[in-house]
Amino acid sequence: MSRLSVRLLSVGTFFAGAALLLAQPALNGVWVLKVPRGDGTFRKTFYELKQDGQAVTLSTMMPARPPAPPPAAAGRAGAPPAGAPQAGRGGGRGGPGGPIVATFASGKLRFEMAGRGRGGQNTQPPPPTVYEGSLAGAKFELTISGGPAPNPRYASPTSAILERSTREAFDIPRLPLPALHNVKSNGLAKTPPMGWNSWNLFAGRVDDKLVREMADAMITSGMKKAGYIYVNIDDTWEGESRDAKGNMTTNTKFPNMKALSDYVHSKGLKIGIYSSPGPTTCQHWGIDYLKYDWCGASRVYGDEDMHAAYQKMGDALLKSGRPIVYSLCQYGRAKVWEWGPLVGGNLWRTTGDIGDRWNSMLNLGFGPSVPGGIRQPDQPAPPSLTQLDIAKDSNVGHWNDPDMLEVGNGGMTTDEYKTHFSMWSMLRSPLLAGNDIRSMSQETKDILLKIARPLKDKSTPVALFNRGDQPAKISVIWDALGLGGKKLTGRDLWRHEAVTLSGDRYSVEVPTHGVVLLKVSAK
């Protein structure tokens, strides 16, 4: 081959490469990443893409008026989906701090999401999750590889779709809210509700079969006899769209919600479900309990709208013609204990989500974990409160809720679980188990089934908590409880034995992170 031929070939190759670059479609605009949940629905994250040659920047789209996000609510409605890249720094990896920078060459897109540990328990970040795939029409068909170890609470996706979308598809319309008025009490939940909820252990793994098995286990384990009557389905039951009449639909995990409701009712139990502010219907399925979570609403409403938004559902539940316990899940924001009863609420969350860890439970139960009010522009946040600060606002039919129980899920010791259960009982909190009640250990059964808050006989419950890291001797002075100078009898509710009470105080050694719970009667 002559030197002239080689030069001509080189020039031809150069122009072919340039033509290929010019032939690649422009990716600028709004795109949505759809990660399958395994139930016929998708987790969706919207991005604005900007292309500069082979470099493509993916910026997570945010609401035009973003209110403060609910604490510890990652993975639920309104939060970036599990398995989807978050906003991050450059270099091809997403993570907190900036956009993702992807590479786009020969019709193929590749980007990485920085790994993050779950629950703050990992000292070393897991490897990044890699997304790569080819453009087919107006969408990329992506494979997902690498990343952290699979989360047993969710399906582990191996593929995703990134497709063109519009800003209109991202923007959620803000529905009008009513003028404030008081909603008539439904007369339910005369005592704090007791039951089971799917979220803490199963999250996205909940399905029809699991709920039926839990209903069966509520009977065989003795939980129903002990007062646990609600079988509550948390998030991830919803379908992608509504039916022709505007009613919410279920995903493939729940083929017939009415039949499931009938099954739970046949066991002498009640069934609950989860939703978020917006038009919805529950009554035709035979639902007995609604958990109404704010996190999906935070894209379109601010904390100042909570009262009206929850009032709207309170009115709707009364009109349904069915007695439905109304559970407000808004993380204690906007001083909900002041207006919760006015919207027909039977219970309301006072904190962020609990984790199956000592420090999480300790903070929610004992620490200043309750938001002190709505933060005003250019003002510091109001001081946080404790559960005891708002305990007076928990009354018959209207209860403070520091979140569900983690007892039996494996992240705490038996003594720590006893402290958890004791504190929730002392606070008169709802007791919604979140473990696998089909296979409870005897220790877990002993905690969930063999204690009750002793008030009917006018006795006094006394709890001595040791939050320290060593066993400690703790005393209670009877005068401080109005029991001084009286003849007292006592029973240790965890040891199931009588205790001798004499003198002006009682002292006992309490184990590390443990509790001594007494039933004290005066004669």
Coordinates of C-alpha atoms in Angstrom, one line a residue:
M1 CA 0.0 0.0 0.0
S2 CA 1.4 3.4 -0.9
R3 CA 2.0 6.2 1.5
L4 CA -0.7 8.2 -0.2
S5 CA -3.2 5.4 0.4
V6 CA -2.3 5.2 4.1
R7 CA -2.8 9.0 4.5
L8 CA -6.2 8.8 2.7
L9 CA -7.2 5.9 5.0
S10 CA -6.3 7.8 8.1
V11 CA -8.2 10.8 6.9
G12 CA -11.2 8.6 6.1
T13 CA -11.1 7.0 9.6
F14 CA -11.0 10.5 11.2
F15 CA -14.0 11.6 9.4
A16 CA -15.9 8.4 10.1
G17 CA -15.2 8.9 13.8
A18 CA -16.4 12.5 13.7
A19 CA -19.5 11.4 11.8
L20 CA -20.2 8.8 14.5
L21 CA -19.9 11.4 17.2
L22 CA -22.2 13.7 15.3
A23 CA -24.7 10.9 14.7
Q24 CA -25.1 10.3 18.5
P25 CA -28.4 11.8 19.6
A26 CA -28.4 14.8 21.9
L27 CA -29.4 13.7 25.4
N28 CA -30.3 17.1 26.8
G29 CA -33.6 17.3 28.7
V30 CA -35.7 15.5 31.3
W31 CA -35.2 11.7 31.8
V32 CA -36.7 9.3 34.3
L33 CA -34.8 6.3 35.7
K34 CA -37.3 3.4 36.3
V35 CA -36.0 0.6 38.6
P36 CA -38.4 -2.4 38.8
R37 CA -39.6 -3.4 42.2
G38 CA -40.5 -6.9 41.1
D39 CA -44.2 -6.3 41.7
G40 CA -45.2 -4.7 38.4
T41 CA -44.3 -1.2 39.6
F42 CA -41.2 1.0 39.4
R43 CA -39.2 3.3 41.6
K44 CA -38.8 6.5 39.6
T45 CA -36.1 9.2 39.9
F46 CA -36.2 12.2 37.5
Y47 CA -33.0 13.7 36.1
E48 CA -32.1 16.6 34.0
L49 CA -29.4 15.6 31.5
K50 CA -26.9 17.9 29.9
Q51 CA -24.5 16.6 27.3
D52 CA -21.0 17.9 26.4
G53 CA -19.5 15.5 23.9
Q54 CA -19.1 12.2 25.5
A55 CA -19.7 13.6 29.0
V56 CA -23.3 13.6 30.3
T57 CA -24.3 15.2 33.6
L58 CA -27.3 13.8 35.4
S59 CA -28.8 16.2 38.0
T60 CA -31.5 15.0 40.3
M61 CA -34.7 17.0 39.8
M62 CA -36.1 18.6 42.9
P63 CA -39.5 20.1 43.6
A64 CA -39.8 23.8 42.9
R65 CA -40.6 24.4 46.5
P66 CA -38.8 21.7 48.5
P67 CA -39.9 21.5 52.1
A68 CA -37.8 19.9 54.8
P69 CA -37.6 16.1 54.2
P70 CA -39.0 13.7 56.8
P71 CA -36.2 12.3 59.0
A72 CA -35.0 8.7 58.3
A73 CA -37.6 8.2 55.6
A74 CA -35.2 7.0 52.8
G75 CA -36.8 4.4 50.6
R76 CA -40.4 5.5 51.0
A77 CA -42.6 7.4 48.7
G78 CA -41.2 10.8 47.8
A79 CA -37.6 9.7 48.4
P80 CA -35.1 8.7 45.7
P81 CA -35.7 5.0 45.1
A82 CA -33.4 2.2 46.4
G83 CA -31.1 1.1 43.6
A84 CA -31.3 4.5 41.9
P85 CA -28.3 6.9 41.7
Q86 CA -28.4 9.9 44.0
A87 CA -27.0 13.3 43.2
G88 CA -23.2 13.1 43.7
R89 CA -19.8 14.4 42.8
G90 CA -18.2 14.2 39.4
G91 CA -15.9 11.5 38.1
G92 CA -18.8 9.3 37.1
R93 CA -20.0 8.5 40.6
G94 CA -23.1 9.7 42.3
G95 CA -23.1 10.5 45.9
P96 CA -24.0 13.4 48.2
G97 CA -22.7 16.7 47.0
G98 CA -23.4 17.2 43.3
P99 CA -24.5 15.6 40.0
I100 CA -23.5 12.4 38.4
V101 CA -21.1 12.5 35.4
A102 CA -21.7 9.7 32.9
T103 CA -19.9 8.7 29.8
F104 CA -21.7 8.3 26.5
A105 CA -19.9 6.7 23.6
S106 CA -21.0 4.6 20.6
G107 CA -24.6 4.7 21.8
K108 CA -23.7 3.3 25.3
L109 CA -24.2 5.2 28.6
R110 CA -22.3 4.3 31.8
F111 CA -22.3 5.9 35.3
E112 CA -21.7 4.9 38.9
M113 CA -23.5 5.5 42.1
A114 CA -21.3 5.8 45.2
G115 CA -22.0 3.0 47.7
R116 CA -23.6 3.9 51.0
G117 CA -23.9 1.7 54.1
R118 CA -27.3 1.1 55.7
G119 CA -28.2 2.6 59.0
G120 CA -24.8 4.1 59.6
Q121 CA -23.4 0.8 60.7
N122 CA -20.7 0.3 58.0
T123 CA -17.4 2.0 58.6
Q124 CA -16.2 1.3 55.0
P125 CA -18.5 2.4 52.2
P126 CA -19.6 -0.5 49.9
P127 CA -18.5 -0.6 46.3
P128 CA -20.3 1.7 43.8
T129 CA -23.3 0.5 41.8
V130 CA -22.7 0.5 38.1
Y131 CA -25.4 1.4 35.5
E132 CA -24.6 0.8 31.9
G133 CA -26.5 0.1 28.7
S134 CA -27.3 1.0 25.1
L135 CA -29.8 3.5 23.7
A136 CA -32.8 1.9 22.0
G137 CA -35.1 4.5 20.6
A138 CA -35.9 7.0 23.3
K139 CA -34.6 4.9 26.2
F140 CA -31.5 3.2 27.6
E141 CA -31.9 -0.4 28.7
L142 CA -29.5 -0.6 31.6
T143 CA -27.9 -3.4 33.6
I144 CA -27.1 -2.9 37.3
S145 CA -24.0 -4.5 38.8
G146 CA -21.8 -4.1 41.9
G147 CA -23.0 -2.0 44.8
P148 CA -23.7 -2.9 48.4
A149 CA -24.8 -6.3 49.6
P150 CA -28.5 -6.9 48.9
N151 CA -31.0 -5.5 51.4
P152 CA -33.3 -8.4 52.4
R153 CA -36.1 -5.9 52.9
Y154 CA -36.3 -5.1 49.2
A155 CA -36.1 -6.9 45.8
S156 CA -32.6 -6.6 44.3
P157 CA -32.9 -5.2 40.8
T158 CA -30.5 -6.2 38.0
S159 CA -31.8 -3.9 35.3
A160 CA -33.4 -0.5 34.8
I161 CA -34.7 1.8 32.1
L162 CA -33.7 5.4 31.6
E163 CA -36.2 7.0 29.3
R164 CA -37.1 10.5 28.0
S165 CA -39.8 12.3 30.0
T166 CA -41.1 15.8 30.6
R167 CA -41.1 18.3 33.4
E168 CA -44.9 18.0 33.4
A169 CA -44.6 14.3 34.3
F170 CA -42.3 15.2 37.2
D171 CA -44.4 18.0 38.6
I172 CA -47.1 16.7 40.9
P173 CA -50.2 18.9 41.0
R174 CA -51.0 20.6 44.3
L175 CA -54.6 19.7 45.2
P176 CA -56.6 22.4 47.0
L177 CA -56.8 22.1 50.7
P178 CA -60.0 22.9 52.8
A179 CA -60.5 25.6 55.3
L180 CA -59.8 24.4 58.8
H181 CA -62.6 23.0 61.0
N182 CA -62.8 20.3 63.7
V183 CA -63.4 16.8 62.6
K184 CA -65.8 14.8 64.7
S185 CA -64.1 12.0 66.8
N186 CA -64.6 8.5 65.5
G187 CA -64.8 7.1 69.0
L188 CA -62.1 4.5 68.3
A189 CA -58.8 3.5 69.9
K190 CA -60.0 3.9 73.5
T191 CA -56.7 2.2 74.4
P192 CA -53.4 2.4 72.4
P193 CA -53.7 0.2 69.3
M194 CA -51.9 -3.1 69.4
G195 CA -51.0 -5.3 66.5
W196 CA -48.4 -6.0 63.8
N197 CA -46.9 -3.9 61.0
S198 CA -44.9 -5.1 58.0
W199 CA -42.5 -2.3 57.6
N200 CA -39.7 -2.7 60.1
L201 CA -38.6 -6.2 59.0
F202 CA -40.2 -6.8 55.6
A203 CA -40.6 -3.4 54.0
G204 CA -40.8 -4.1 50.2
R205 CA -41.0 -7.8 50.7
V206 CA -44.5 -7.8 52.1
D207 CA -47.1 -9.7 50.0
D208 CA -50.5 -11.4 50.2
K209 CA -49.0 -14.7 51.4
L210 CA -47.0 -13.1 54.1
V211 CA -49.9 -11.2 55.5
R212 CA -52.1 -14.3 55.6
E213 CA -49.3 -16.2 57.4
M214 CA -48.9 -13.3 59.9
A215 CA -52.6 -13.4 60.6
D216 CA -52.4 -17.1 61.3
A217 CA -49.4 -16.6 63.6
M218 CA -51.2 -13.9 65.6
I219 CA -53.6 -16.7 66.6
T220 CA -51.2 -19.5 67.2
S221 CA -48.6 -17.4 69.0
G222 CA -51.1 -16.1 71.5
M223 CA -50.7 -12.5 70.3
K224 CA -54.4 -12.0 69.7
K225 CA -55.3 -13.3 73.1
A226 CA -52.8 -10.8 74.6
G227 CA -54.6 -7.9 72.8
Y228 CA -52.8 -7.6 69.4
I229 CA -55.6 -7.3 66.9
Y230 CA -54.4 -5.2 63.9
V231 CA -52.5 -6.8 61.0
N232 CA -51.2 -3.7 59.1
I233 CA -49.8 -3.6 55.6
D234 CA -47.3 -0.8 55.2
D235 CA -45.9 0.7 52.0
T236 CA -45.3 -1.1 48.7
W237 CA -48.8 -2.6 48.1
E238 CA -49.8 0.1 45.6
G239 CA -50.2 -0.3 41.9
E240 CA -48.8 2.1 39.2
S241 CA -52.1 3.8 38.5
R242 CA -55.7 4.2 39.4
D243 CA -58.6 2.4 37.8
A244 CA -61.2 4.1 35.5
K245 CA -63.2 5.3 38.5
G246 CA -60.1 6.9 40.1
N247 CA -59.7 4.2 42.8
M248 CA -56.2 3.1 43.9
T249 CA -55.1 -0.3 42.6
T250 CA -52.8 -2.9 44.0
N251 CA -49.6 -4.3 42.5
T252 CA -49.0 -7.9 41.6
K253 CA -48.1 -8.8 45.2
F254 CA -51.7 -8.2 46.3
P255 CA -54.0 -9.7 43.6
N256 CA -57.2 -9.3 45.7
M257 CA -57.1 -6.9 48.6
K258 CA -60.8 -7.6 49.5
A259 CA -60.2 -11.3 49.7
L260 CA -57.2 -10.7 51.9
S261 CA -59.2 -8.4 54.1
D262 CA -61.9 -11.1 54.4
Y263 CA -59.3 -13.7 55.4
V264 CA -57.9 -11.5 58.2
H265 CA -61.4 -10.7 59.5
S266 CA -62.2 -14.5 59.5
K267 CA -59.5 -14.8 62.2
G268 CA -61.3 -12.3 64.4
L269 CA -58.5 -9.7 63.6
K270 CA -58.6 -6.3 61.9
I271 CA -56.6 -5.2 58.9
G272 CA -54.7 -1.9 58.2
I273 CA -53.2 -0.2 55.2
Y274 CA -50.8 2.6 54.3
S275 CA -51.3 5.7 52.1
S276 CA -50.2 9.3 51.7
P277 CA -52.1 12.6 51.3
G278 CA -54.1 12.7 48.1
P279 CA -57.4 11.3 46.9
T280 CA -57.9 7.7 48.0
T281 CA -60.5 5.2 48.9
C282 CA -60.2 2.4 51.5
Q283 CA -63.7 1.4 52.6
H284 CA -64.7 -1.0 49.8
W285 CA -61.8 -3.4 50.8
G286 CA -63.0 -3.6 54.4
I287 CA -60.0 -1.7 55.9
D288 CA -60.0 -1.0 59.6
Y289 CA -56.9 1.1 60.1
L290 CA -55.2 3.7 57.9
K291 CA -51.6 4.8 58.4
Y292 CA -51.4 8.1 56.5
D293 CA -47.7 9.0 55.8
W294 CA -46.6 12.6 55.0
C295 CA -43.4 11.8 53.1
G296 CA -45.0 11.6 49.6
A297 CA -46.8 14.9 50.2
S298 CA -43.6 16.7 51.0
R299 CA -43.0 17.3 47.3
V300 CA -46.0 19.6 47.0
Y301 CA -47.0 20.7 50.5
G302 CA -45.1 22.4 53.3
D303 CA -45.4 21.7 57.0
E304 CA -47.9 24.5 57.4
D305 CA -50.3 22.5 55.2
M306 CA -50.3 19.4 57.4
H307 CA -53.3 20.3 59.5
A308 CA -55.5 20.9 56.4
A309 CA -54.2 17.9 54.5
Y310 CA -54.8 15.5 57.4
Q311 CA -58.2 17.1 58.1
K312 CA -59.2 16.3 54.5
M313 CA -58.6 12.6 55.0
G314 CA -60.2 12.7 58.4
D315 CA -63.4 13.9 56.8
A316 CA -63.2 11.3 54.1
L317 CA -62.8 8.5 56.6
L318 CA -65.9 9.6 58.5
K319 CA -67.9 9.7 55.3
S320 CA -66.8 6.1 54.4
G321 CA -69.4 4.7 56.7
R322 CA -66.8 2.3 58.2
P323 CA -65.0 2.6 61.6
I324 CA -61.3 3.2 60.6
V325 CA -58.6 4.0 63.1
Y326 CA -56.7 7.0 61.8
S327 CA -52.9 7.0 62.2
L328 CA -51.1 10.2 61.3
C329 CA -47.5 9.6 60.2
Q330 CA -45.8 13.0 60.0
Y331 CA -42.7 12.5 62.2
G332 CA -43.9 14.8 65.0
R333 CA -43.6 17.9 62.9
A334 CA -45.8 21.0 63.2
K335 CA -46.7 20.2 66.8
V336 CA -49.1 17.5 65.7
W337 CA -50.2 16.6 69.3
E338 CA -52.0 20.0 69.4
W339 CA -54.1 19.5 66.2
G340 CA -54.1 15.7 65.8
P341 CA -57.3 15.2 67.7
L342 CA -59.0 18.1 65.7
V343 CA -58.5 16.2 62.4
G344 CA -60.0 13.0 63.7
G345 CA -56.6 11.4 64.4
N346 CA -56.4 8.4 66.8
L347 CA -52.6 8.4 67.0
W348 CA -49.8 10.4 65.5
R349 CA -46.1 9.9 65.1
T350 CA -43.9 12.0 67.4
T351 CA -40.5 11.2 65.9
G352 CA -38.6 10.0 62.8
D353 CA -38.4 6.3 61.9
I354 CA -37.0 3.9 64.5
G355 CA -34.0 1.6 63.7
D356 CA -33.3 -1.7 65.2
R357 CA -30.4 -0.3 67.2
W358 CA -29.9 0.7 70.9
N359 CA -29.0 4.3 70.1
S360 CA -32.0 4.8 67.8
M361 CA -34.4 3.5 70.3
L362 CA -32.7 5.4 73.1
N363 CA -33.0 8.7 71.2
L364 CA -36.6 8.2 70.2
G365 CA -37.8 7.0 73.6
F366 CA -35.7 9.1 76.0
G367 CA -33.9 11.9 74.0
P368 CA -35.0 15.2 72.6
S369 CA -36.2 13.6 69.4
V370 CA -39.6 15.4 69.0
P371 CA -39.6 18.4 66.7
G372 CA -40.5 21.5 68.6
G373 CA -42.5 23.2 65.8
I374 CA -42.3 24.6 62.3
R375 CA -39.0 26.4 61.5
Q376 CA -39.6 29.9 60.3
P377 CA -37.5 31.5 57.5
D378 CA -34.2 32.9 58.7
Q379 CA -34.9 31.6 62.2
P380 CA -33.2 28.7 64.1
A381 CA -35.2 25.5 64.5
P382 CA -37.3 25.4 67.7
P383 CA -35.7 23.3 70.4
S384 CA -36.5 19.6 70.2
L385 CA -38.7 18.1 72.9
T386 CA -38.8 14.7 74.7
Q387 CA -41.6 12.2 74.9
L388 CA -42.2 13.2 78.5
D389 CA -42.7 16.9 77.4
I390 CA -45.7 15.9 75.4
A391 CA -47.0 13.0 77.4
K392 CA -49.9 15.1 78.7
D393 CA -51.3 15.3 75.2
S394 CA -51.7 11.5 74.9
N395 CA -55.2 10.6 76.0
V396 CA -58.1 8.2 75.4
G397 CA -58.7 7.9 71.7
H398 CA -55.7 10.1 70.8
W399 CA -52.2 8.7 71.4
N400 CA -48.6 9.8 70.9
D401 CA -46.7 7.3 68.8
P402 CA -42.9 7.1 68.9
D403 CA -43.0 4.6 66.1
M404 CA -43.3 0.8 65.9
L405 CA -41.6 -1.9 67.9
E406 CA -38.3 -3.5 66.9
V407 CA -38.5 -6.3 69.5
G408 CA -37.2 -9.6 68.1
N409 CA -35.5 -8.2 64.9
G410 CA -32.0 -9.0 66.2
G411 CA -30.3 -5.6 66.4
M412 CA -30.5 -5.3 70.2
T413 CA -30.0 -7.5 73.3
T414 CA -32.8 -9.0 75.3
D415 CA -32.3 -6.4 78.0
E416 CA -32.4 -3.6 75.4
Y417 CA -35.6 -5.0 74.0
K418 CA -37.1 -5.1 77.4
T419 CA -36.2 -1.4 77.9
H420 CA -37.7 -0.6 74.5
F421 CA -41.0 -2.4 75.3
S422 CA -41.2 -1.0 78.8
M423 CA -40.6 2.6 77.8
W424 CA -43.3 2.4 75.0
S425 CA -45.7 0.9 77.6
M426 CA -45.0 3.6 80.2
L427 CA -45.6 6.2 77.5
R428 CA -49.0 4.7 76.7
S429 CA -47.8 4.3 73.1
P430 CA -49.3 2.0 70.5
L431 CA -47.7 -1.4 70.5
L432 CA -47.2 -2.5 66.9
A433 CA -44.8 -5.4 66.6
G434 CA -42.5 -5.4 63.6
N435 CA -40.9 -8.8 63.8
D436 CA -41.5 -12.1 62.2
I437 CA -44.1 -13.5 64.5
R438 CA -44.2 -16.8 62.7
S439 CA -40.8 -17.8 64.2
M440 CA -40.4 -15.8 67.4
S441 CA -37.9 -17.0 70.0
Q442 CA -39.2 -17.7 73.5
E443 CA -37.4 -14.6 74.7
T444 CA -39.3 -12.4 72.2
K445 CA -42.6 -14.0 73.1
D446 CA -41.9 -13.3 76.8
I447 CA -41.4 -9.6 76.0
L448 CA -44.4 -9.2 73.7
L449 CA -46.9 -11.4 75.5
K450 CA -46.2 -11.6 79.2
I451 CA -46.6 -8.0 80.3
A452 CA -49.4 -5.5 80.5
R453 CA -49.6 -2.0 81.7
P454 CA -51.2 -2.4 85.2
L455 CA -53.7 0.4 85.6
K456 CA -57.2 -1.2 86.0
D457 CA -56.7 -2.0 89.7
K458 CA -55.3 1.5 90.5
S459 CA -51.8 0.2 91.0
T460 CA -48.8 2.2 89.8
P461 CA -46.3 1.1 87.2
V462 CA -42.7 2.1 88.2
A463 CA -39.9 1.7 85.7
L464 CA -36.2 2.0 86.6
F465 CA -34.1 2.4 83.5
N466 CA -30.3 2.0 83.2
R467 CA -29.1 3.8 80.1
G468 CA -25.5 3.4 81.1
D469 CA -22.9 1.0 79.8
Q470 CA -22.4 -0.7 83.1
P471 CA -24.8 -2.3 85.6
A472 CA -26.1 0.3 88.1
K473 CA -27.9 0.5 91.4
I474 CA -31.0 2.7 91.0
S475 CA -33.4 3.9 93.7
V476 CA -36.9 5.2 93.7
I477 CA -38.1 7.4 96.5
W478 CA -41.7 6.8 97.3
D479 CA -42.5 10.4 98.3
A480 CA -41.6 11.5 94.7
L481 CA -44.5 9.3 93.4
G482 CA -47.0 10.3 96.1
L483 CA -46.7 6.9 97.7
G484 CA -44.7 7.9 100.8
G485 CA -46.0 6.7 104.2
K486 CA -48.2 4.0 102.7
K487 CA -48.0 0.2 103.0
L488 CA -46.8 -1.0 99.7
T489 CA -46.7 -4.3 97.9
G490 CA -44.8 -4.8 94.7
R491 CA -44.3 -7.3 91.8
D492 CA -41.4 -7.4 89.3
L493 CA -43.2 -7.7 86.0
W494 CA -40.2 -9.0 84.1
R495 CA -39.1 -11.6 86.7
H496 CA -42.8 -12.4 87.5
E497 CA -42.2 -12.5 91.2
A498 CA -43.2 -10.5 94.3
V499 CA -40.7 -7.9 95.7
T500 CA -40.5 -6.6 99.3
L501 CA -41.1 -2.9 99.6
S502 CA -40.3 -1.2 102.9
G503 CA -38.9 2.1 104.1
D504 CA -39.0 5.3 102.1
R505 CA -37.4 3.9 98.9
Y506 CA -36.6 0.9 96.9
S507 CA -33.2 0.2 95.4
V508 CA -32.2 -2.5 92.9
E509 CA -29.3 -3.2 90.6
V510 CA -30.4 -2.8 86.9
P511 CA -28.4 -4.5 84.1
T512 CA -26.6 -2.5 81.4
H513 CA -29.2 -0.9 79.1
G514 CA -31.8 -2.7 81.1
V515 CA -34.9 -2.0 83.1
V516 CA -36.7 -3.1 86.3
L517 CA -40.5 -2.7 85.9
L518 CA -42.6 -2.8 89.0
K519 CA -46.3 -3.0 89.7
V520 CA -46.7 -1.1 93.0
S521 CA -50.0 -1.2 95.0
A522 CA -50.8 0.8 98.1
K523 CA -53.0 -0.4 100.9

